[in-house]
């Protein structure tokens, strides 16, 4: 099934400077939004505290709910979730208690007193201690970094046949990560420093396709996080799982493009890398659009009809797939082209054994 003709020849590589400028602007805006908002709106899993989900049978407001719950919840954050007519709210408080059942009963009594019998229902109550939340944040950051690192090692070995160099790079980076941690950097600074060192090593060791894969993943994840900051959506464990799924999806598209580049490069060595990359992206365009289109359709259905439980996860996946489709066309192949231009065209993708 082909919606796009196989002989199509759109000059995607010719737009690489405009695409790089667009990506740079979006990344800067996302970073600025993260700084302005003071970071992501961390969910109960990462921030610690108590989360209560309540549904009402009639319209109400966060201020009315806060008044109904009394002094204990005066500083709590209350936001509406789902459709506006669902009258469903999330209440996040710093309150820590070991008796969740009694807390649920107490909240139900407050709401019944204020709204009347049967007008409000406590749907769930969750509590995470601050130490647990901090530990989950650290592990989440490291998980994303390790995923990126091992992906770059695989790309370097698979498409450039530098398994030894890639393994040495991985070992050096893992040791460096523990050394940076011993220095006392906080988790965010630690992973940021590790990512910068990884990108520099890919450049120094002349691993342009590993560099391109890493750049794609960082590009997709940072833009998704920036949009989460812009919309003030909650970043929870479910959203983190969505980011890891996004990394796998982005890698799949990148590998297909790189595999076609390698195939074309060994068919015609007279063509420039820019021409080869452009041909590879055009040849895989039909597959990219068809695959992404069906996934986006399913995600739209889940986003609008899947309920509040998976709403933020679906939103992360939806944004990530759209951005990942863009990066597979405009970013994955153009990074090796930029590298080729800056190093005088000395790199040749090696043929992998059958």
Tab-separated table of C-alpha atoms in Angstrom:
chain	number	residue	atom	x	y	z
A	1	UNK	CA	0.000	0.000	0.000
A	2	UNK	CA	1.613	3.261	-1.123
A	3	UNK	CA	0.036	6.675	-0.715
A	4	UNK	CA	3.219	8.361	-1.936
A	5	UNK	CA	4.789	7.441	-5.273
A	6	UNK	CA	8.149	5.627	-4.927
A	7	UNK	CA	9.829	7.961	-7.448
A	8	UNK	CA	9.009	11.099	-5.470
A	9	UNK	CA	11.964	13.437	-5.014
A	10	UNK	CA	11.331	16.160	-2.423
A	11	UNK	CA	14.475	18.073	-1.487
A	12	UNK	CA	14.321	17.476	2.279
A	13	UNK	CA	18.096	17.772	2.703
A	14	UNK	CA	18.021	21.102	0.890
A	15	UNK	CA	15.789	22.395	3.676
A	16	UNK	CA	18.176	21.239	6.395
A	17	UNK	CA	19.241	24.732	7.475
A	18	UNK	CA	15.635	25.920	7.760
A	19	UNK	CA	14.722	22.723	9.626
A	20	UNK	CA	17.693	23.167	11.970
A	21	UNK	CA	16.622	26.759	12.644
A	22	UNK	CA	13.037	25.673	13.339
A	23	UNK	CA	14.161	22.886	15.681
A	24	UNK	CA	16.541	25.269	17.451
A	25	UNK	CA	13.799	27.849	18.000
A	26	UNK	CA	11.357	25.235	19.359
A	27	UNK	CA	14.043	23.760	21.638
A	28	UNK	CA	14.989	27.196	22.990
A	29	UNK	CA	11.338	28.079	23.594
A	30	UNK	CA	10.810	24.748	25.368
A	31	UNK	CA	13.890	25.282	27.553
A	32	UNK	CA	12.758	28.846	28.328
A	33	UNK	CA	9.311	27.572	29.312
A	34	UNK	CA	10.851	24.931	31.592
A	35	UNK	CA	12.989	27.613	33.276
A	36	UNK	CA	10.067	30.069	33.527
A	37	UNK	CA	7.771	27.435	35.069
A	38	UNK	CA	10.514	26.231	37.421
A	39	UNK	CA	10.552	22.765	35.880
A	40	UNK	CA	7.868	20.262	35.007
A	41	UNK	CA	4.603	19.862	36.869
A	42	UNK	CA	5.755	16.711	38.627
A	43	UNK	CA	3.117	14.145	39.471
A	44	UNK	CA	2.679	12.511	42.833
A	45	UNK	CA	5.095	9.722	41.805
A	46	UNK	CA	8.022	12.140	41.548
A	47	UNK	CA	7.084	15.044	43.826
A	48	UNK	CA	5.734	13.110	46.798
A	49	UNK	CA	2.584	13.955	48.731
A	50	UNK	CA	-1.039	12.881	48.461
A	51	UNK	CA	-3.197	12.789	45.347
A	52	UNK	CA	-6.989	12.645	45.517
A	53	UNK	CA	-9.244	12.258	42.488
A	54	UNK	CA	-12.834	13.398	42.988
A	55	UNK	CA	-15.842	13.439	40.666
A	56	UNK	CA	-18.900	15.661	41.153
A	57	UNK	CA	-22.434	15.365	39.808
A	58	UNK	CA	-22.692	19.103	39.255
A	59	UNK	CA	-20.407	21.940	38.205
A	60	UNK	CA	-18.022	23.308	40.799
A	61	UNK	CA	-14.713	25.185	41.004
A	62	UNK	CA	-11.305	24.582	42.631
A	63	UNK	CA	-11.958	27.378	45.148
A	64	UNK	CA	-15.266	25.841	46.226
A	65	UNK	CA	-13.599	22.443	46.652
A	66	UNK	CA	-10.780	23.997	48.696
A	67	UNK	CA	-13.312	25.714	50.945
A	68	UNK	CA	-15.208	22.445	51.399
A	69	UNK	CA	-12.075	20.516	52.427
A	70	UNK	CA	-11.105	22.988	55.111
A	71	UNK	CA	-7.783	24.142	56.591
A	72	UNK	CA	-5.841	20.919	55.924
A	73	UNK	CA	-6.126	21.447	52.162
A	74	UNK	CA	-5.934	25.245	52.019
A	75	UNK	CA	-2.568	25.150	50.202
A	76	UNK	CA	-3.415	22.194	47.971
A	77	UNK	CA	-3.298	22.372	44.172
A	78	UNK	CA	-6.638	21.545	42.543
A	79	UNK	CA	-7.107	21.161	38.793
A	80	UNK	CA	-9.855	19.895	36.556
A	81	UNK	CA	-9.079	16.875	34.364
A	82	UNK	CA	-10.850	15.309	31.418
A	83	UNK	CA	-13.830	16.887	29.680
A	84	UNK	CA	-15.335	20.015	31.194
A	85	UNK	CA	-18.716	18.331	31.703
A	86	UNK	CA	-17.138	15.381	33.560
A	87	UNK	CA	-16.657	17.567	36.674
A	88	UNK	CA	-13.603	15.577	37.679
A	89	UNK	CA	-10.775	17.114	39.728
A	90	UNK	CA	-7.319	16.154	40.976
A	91	UNK	CA	-6.297	17.437	44.398
A	92	UNK	CA	-2.586	17.374	45.235
A	93	UNK	CA	-1.530	18.137	48.796
A	94	UNK	CA	1.691	17.936	50.804
A	95	UNK	CA	-0.197	15.980	53.437
A	96	UNK	CA	1.493	12.641	54.251
A	97	UNK	CA	-0.420	9.990	56.167
A	98	UNK	CA	-0.220	6.246	56.489
A	99	UNK	CA	-3.987	5.835	56.804
A	100	UNK	CA	-5.237	6.354	53.256
A	101	UNK	CA	-8.599	4.713	53.937
A	102	UNK	CA	-9.376	7.028	56.849
A	103	UNK	CA	-8.214	10.025	54.782
A	104	UNK	CA	-10.548	8.996	51.965
A	105	UNK	CA	-13.450	8.704	54.394
A	106	UNK	CA	-12.644	12.098	55.915
A	107	UNK	CA	-12.556	13.799	52.512
A	108	UNK	CA	-15.829	12.119	51.540
A	109	UNK	CA	-17.456	13.466	54.709
A	110	UNK	CA	-16.249	17.021	53.988
A	111	UNK	CA	-17.552	16.884	50.419
A	112	UNK	CA	-20.884	15.345	51.423
A	113	UNK	CA	-21.372	18.085	54.000
A	114	UNK	CA	-20.636	20.826	51.446
A	115	UNK	CA	-22.312	19.395	48.326
A	116	UNK	CA	-24.935	17.018	49.675
A	117	UNK	CA	-25.363	13.258	49.778
A	118	UNK	CA	-24.287	11.469	46.594
A	119	UNK	CA	-23.095	14.646	44.864
A	120	UNK	CA	-19.346	13.913	45.158
A	121	UNK	CA	-17.362	10.671	44.950
A	122	UNK	CA	-13.746	10.077	45.957
A	123	UNK	CA	-12.430	7.881	43.135
A	124	UNK	CA	-8.865	7.296	44.364
A	125	UNK	CA	-6.350	8.390	46.982
A	126	UNK	CA	-2.603	7.862	46.483
A	127	UNK	CA	0.325	8.779	48.685
A	128	UNK	CA	4.064	8.806	47.911
A	129	UNK	CA	6.723	9.857	50.415
A	130	UNK	CA	9.223	12.597	49.423
A	131	UNK	CA	12.209	10.223	49.605
A	132	UNK	CA	10.492	7.738	47.303
A	133	UNK	CA	9.648	10.538	44.869
A	134	UNK	CA	13.245	11.769	44.797
A	135	UNK	CA	14.540	8.249	44.229
A	136	UNK	CA	12.088	7.751	41.350
A	137	UNK	CA	13.220	11.041	39.734
A	138	UNK	CA	16.856	9.969	39.830
A	139	UNK	CA	16.111	6.526	38.429
A	140	UNK	CA	13.908	7.972	35.678
A	141	UNK	CA	16.654	10.360	34.508
A	142	UNK	CA	19.242	7.599	34.523
A	143	UNK	CA	16.914	5.226	32.667
A	144	UNK	CA	16.440	7.735	29.839
A	145	UNK	CA	20.182	8.378	29.630
A	146	UNK	CA	21.084	4.673	29.623
A	147	UNK	CA	18.504	4.069	26.884
A	148	UNK	CA	20.087	6.796	24.754
A	149	UNK	CA	23.614	5.572	25.458
A	150	UNK	CA	22.980	1.948	24.485
A	151	UNK	CA	21.050	3.071	21.410
A	152	UNK	CA	24.063	5.139	20.261
A	153	UNK	CA	26.372	2.134	20.862
A	154	UNK	CA	24.095	-0.093	18.778
A	155	UNK	CA	23.904	2.453	15.931
A	156	UNK	CA	27.705	2.898	15.887
A	157	UNK	CA	28.267	-0.849	15.730
A	158	UNK	CA	25.426	-1.685	13.353
A	159	UNK	CA	25.974	0.971	10.710
A	160	UNK	CA	29.640	1.930	11.071
A	161	UNK	CA	31.058	-1.439	12.146
A	162	UNK	CA	32.890	0.105	15.092
A	163	UNK	CA	31.722	-2.237	17.806
A	164	UNK	CA	35.028	-2.001	19.680
A	165	UNK	CA	35.096	1.805	19.604
A	166	UNK	CA	31.407	1.922	20.578
A	167	UNK	CA	31.976	-0.491	23.486
A	168	UNK	CA	34.954	1.534	24.728
A	169	UNK	CA	32.876	4.718	24.472
A	170	UNK	CA	30.083	3.079	26.469
A	171	UNK	CA	32.495	1.912	29.172
A	172	UNK	CA	34.126	5.339	29.440
A	173	UNK	CA	30.731	7.039	29.692
A	174	UNK	CA	29.441	4.666	32.363
A	175	UNK	CA	32.598	5.237	34.440
A	176	UNK	CA	32.322	8.982	33.822
A	177	UNK	CA	28.696	8.949	34.961
A	178	UNK	CA	29.640	7.432	38.323
A	179	UNK	CA	32.536	9.896	38.684
A	180	UNK	CA	30.240	12.839	37.995
A	181	UNK	CA	27.792	11.423	40.542
A	182	UNK	CA	30.617	11.151	43.098
A	183	UNK	CA	31.403	14.848	42.570
A	184	UNK	CA	27.961	15.617	43.963
A	185	UNK	CA	26.024	16.849	40.923
A	186	UNK	CA	22.261	16.717	41.267
A	187	UNK	CA	20.475	14.256	38.921
A	188	UNK	CA	19.495	16.887	36.320
A	189	UNK	CA	23.028	18.334	36.147
A	190	UNK	CA	24.488	14.828	36.089
A	191	UNK	CA	22.461	13.657	33.084
A	192	UNK	CA	22.941	16.961	31.239
A	193	UNK	CA	26.724	16.692	31.651
A	194	UNK	CA	26.645	13.018	30.587
A	195	UNK	CA	24.644	13.852	27.444
A	196	UNK	CA	27.068	16.625	26.453
A	197	UNK	CA	30.056	14.289	26.960
A	198	UNK	CA	28.318	11.547	24.920
A	199	UNK	CA	27.688	13.890	21.983
A	200	UNK	CA	31.280	15.156	22.104
A	201	UNK	CA	32.648	11.609	22.133
A	202	UNK	CA	30.492	10.661	19.138
A	203	UNK	CA	31.982	13.625	17.294
A	204	UNK	CA	35.597	13.003	18.358
A	205	UNK	CA	35.413	9.271	17.584
A	206	UNK	CA	33.801	10.033	14.209
A	207	UNK	CA	30.499	8.263	14.794
A	208	UNK	CA	28.115	10.516	12.818
A	209	UNK	CA	25.228	8.042	12.715
A	210	UNK	CA	25.372	7.443	16.471
A	211	UNK	CA	25.514	11.235	16.832
A	212	UNK	CA	22.456	11.573	14.596
A	213	UNK	CA	20.491	8.968	16.560
A	214	UNK	CA	21.352	10.659	19.876
A	215	UNK	CA	20.468	14.090	18.489
A	216	UNK	CA	17.105	12.756	17.272
A	217	UNK	CA	16.233	11.281	20.668
A	218	UNK	CA	17.296	14.397	22.573
A	219	UNK	CA	15.395	16.560	20.070
A	220	UNK	CA	12.162	14.554	20.402
A	221	UNK	CA	12.254	14.204	24.200
A	222	UNK	CA	13.161	17.855	24.898
A	223	UNK	CA	10.418	19.177	22.624
A	224	UNK	CA	7.879	16.853	24.267
A	225	UNK	CA	8.983	18.021	27.735
A	226	UNK	CA	8.799	21.653	26.591
A	227	UNK	CA	5.201	21.177	25.440
A	228	UNK	CA	4.392	19.516	28.779
A	229	UNK	CA	5.775	22.594	30.537
A	230	UNK	CA	3.816	24.912	28.227
A	231	UNK	CA	0.515	23.094	28.841
A	232	UNK	CA	1.300	22.528	32.544
A	233	UNK	CA	0.326	18.879	32.238
A	234	UNK	CA	1.352	16.501	34.995
A	235	UNK	CA	4.552	14.514	34.474
A	236	UNK	CA	3.957	11.104	36.038
A	237	UNK	CA	5.353	7.577	35.786
A	238	UNK	CA	2.878	6.887	32.975
A	239	UNK	CA	4.240	9.855	31.017
A	240	UNK	CA	7.788	8.664	31.657
A	241	UNK	CA	6.810	5.273	30.219
A	242	UNK	CA	5.484	7.173	27.215
A	243	UNK	CA	8.860	8.886	26.757
A	244	UNK	CA	10.669	5.544	26.763
A	245	UNK	CA	8.150	4.221	24.212
A	246	UNK	CA	8.789	7.343	22.160
A	247	UNK	CA	12.539	6.640	22.237
A	248	UNK	CA	11.918	3.179	20.804
A	249	UNK	CA	9.592	4.513	18.102
A	250	UNK	CA	12.035	7.261	17.102
A	251	UNK	CA	14.901	4.757	16.962
A	252	UNK	CA	12.874	2.444	14.704
A	253	UNK	CA	12.327	5.207	12.129
A	254	UNK	CA	15.967	6.300	12.361
A	255	UNK	CA	17.269	2.778	11.728
A	256	UNK	CA	15.095	2.381	8.636
A	257	UNK	CA	16.422	5.651	7.178
A	258	UNK	CA	20.036	4.720	8.008
A	259	UNK	CA	19.625	1.252	6.536
A	260	UNK	CA	18.432	2.762	3.246
A	261	UNK	CA	21.327	5.269	3.291
A	262	UNK	CA	23.803	2.419	3.665
A	263	UNK	CA	22.165	0.496	0.834
A	264	UNK	CA	22.293	3.496	-1.516
A	265	UNK	CA	25.826	4.424	-0.564
A	266	UNK	CA	27.225	1.086	-1.695
A	267	UNK	CA	25.196	1.107	-4.903
A	268	UNK	CA	26.527	4.447	-6.129
A	269	UNK	CA	29.677	5.889	-4.562
A	270	UNK	CA	29.720	8.799	-7.017
A	271	UNK	CA	26.743	10.493	-5.395
A	272	UNK	CA	27.302	12.950	-2.564
A	273	UNK	CA	26.089	11.995	0.892
A	274	UNK	CA	23.468	14.767	0.713
A	275	UNK	CA	21.973	13.206	-2.461
A	276	UNK	CA	22.047	9.722	-0.942
A	277	UNK	CA	20.356	10.865	2.271
A	278	UNK	CA	17.705	12.756	0.330
A	279	UNK	CA	16.982	9.677	-1.795
A	280	UNK	CA	16.787	7.454	1.296
A	281	UNK	CA	14.341	9.773	3.072
A	282	UNK	CA	12.151	9.973	-0.040
A	283	UNK	CA	12.180	6.181	-0.467
A	284	UNK	CA	11.067	5.639	3.140
A	285	UNK	CA	8.608	8.548	3.141
A	286	UNK	CA	5.554	6.434	2.248
A	287	UNK	CA	6.267	4.003	5.069
A	288	UNK	CA	6.947	6.826	7.543
A	289	UNK	CA	3.733	8.703	6.723
A	290	UNK	CA	1.561	5.564	6.692
A	291	UNK	CA	2.967	4.190	9.965
A	292	UNK	CA	2.859	7.536	11.761
A	293	UNK	CA	-0.612	8.326	10.415
A	294	UNK	CA	-2.161	5.114	11.744
A	295	UNK	CA	-0.444	5.534	15.130
A	296	UNK	CA	-1.574	9.163	15.401
A	297	UNK	CA	-5.160	8.161	14.530
A	298	UNK	CA	-5.193	5.555	17.323
A	299	UNK	CA	-3.633	8.011	19.789
A	300	UNK	CA	-6.251	10.659	18.949
A	301	UNK	CA	-8.981	8.111	19.715
A	302	UNK	CA	-7.324	7.214	23.027
A	303	UNK	CA	-6.788	10.895	23.873
A	304	UNK	CA	-10.426	11.887	23.382
A	305	UNK	CA	-12.193	8.661	24.411
A	306	UNK	CA	-9.705	6.776	26.600
A	307	UNK	CA	-10.543	8.500	29.873
A	308	UNK	CA	-8.489	10.527	32.329
A	309	UNK	CA	-6.329	7.626	33.538
A	310	UNK	CA	-4.312	7.477	30.293
A	311	UNK	CA	-4.885	11.077	29.173
A	312	UNK	CA	-1.388	12.426	29.959
A	313	UNK	CA	0.333	9.265	28.694
A	314	UNK	CA	-1.557	9.521	25.393
A	315	UNK	CA	-0.773	13.226	25.122
A	316	UNK	CA	2.963	12.503	25.541
A	317	UNK	CA	2.825	9.776	22.898
A	318	UNK	CA	0.797	11.939	20.524
A	319	UNK	CA	3.206	14.865	20.728
A	320	UNK	CA	6.202	12.529	20.613
A	321	UNK	CA	5.056	10.643	17.491
A	322	UNK	CA	4.358	13.890	15.613
A	323	UNK	CA	7.754	15.317	16.591
A	324	UNK	CA	9.426	11.941	15.939
A	325	UNK	CA	7.980	11.823	12.416
A	326	UNK	CA	9.373	15.279	11.747
A	327	UNK	CA	12.805	14.339	13.138
A	328	UNK	CA	12.998	11.087	11.134
A	329	UNK	CA	12.561	13.146	7.960
A	330	UNK	CA	14.499	16.323	8.747
A	331	UNK	CA	16.950	15.448	11.562
A	332	UNK	CA	18.109	11.814	11.438
A	333	UNK	CA	19.721	12.000	7.993
A	334	UNK	CA	20.847	15.610	8.021
A	335	UNK	CA	23.118	15.212	11.077
A	336	UNK	CA	25.493	12.889	9.125
A	337	UNK	CA	25.313	15.368	6.221
A	338	UNK	CA	26.351	18.233	8.517
A	339	UNK	CA	29.154	16.038	9.876
A	340	UNK	CA	30.231	15.132	6.328
A	341	UNK	CA	30.359	18.798	5.327
A	342	UNK	CA	32.283	19.908	8.408
A	343	UNK	CA	34.866	17.109	8.112
A	344	UNK	CA	35.394	17.456	4.378
A	345	UNK	CA	33.378	14.414	3.301
A	346	UNK	CA	35.836	11.866	4.696
A	347	UNK	CA	33.300	9.582	6.335
A	348	UNK	CA	31.888	6.552	4.548
A	349	UNK	CA	29.307	4.283	6.127
A	350	UNK	CA	30.782	0.822	6.231
A	351	UNK	CA	28.979	-2.208	4.925
A	352	UNK	CA	27.635	-4.474	7.644
A	353	UNK	CA	28.112	-8.190	7.257
A	354	UNK	CA	25.072	-10.063	6.024
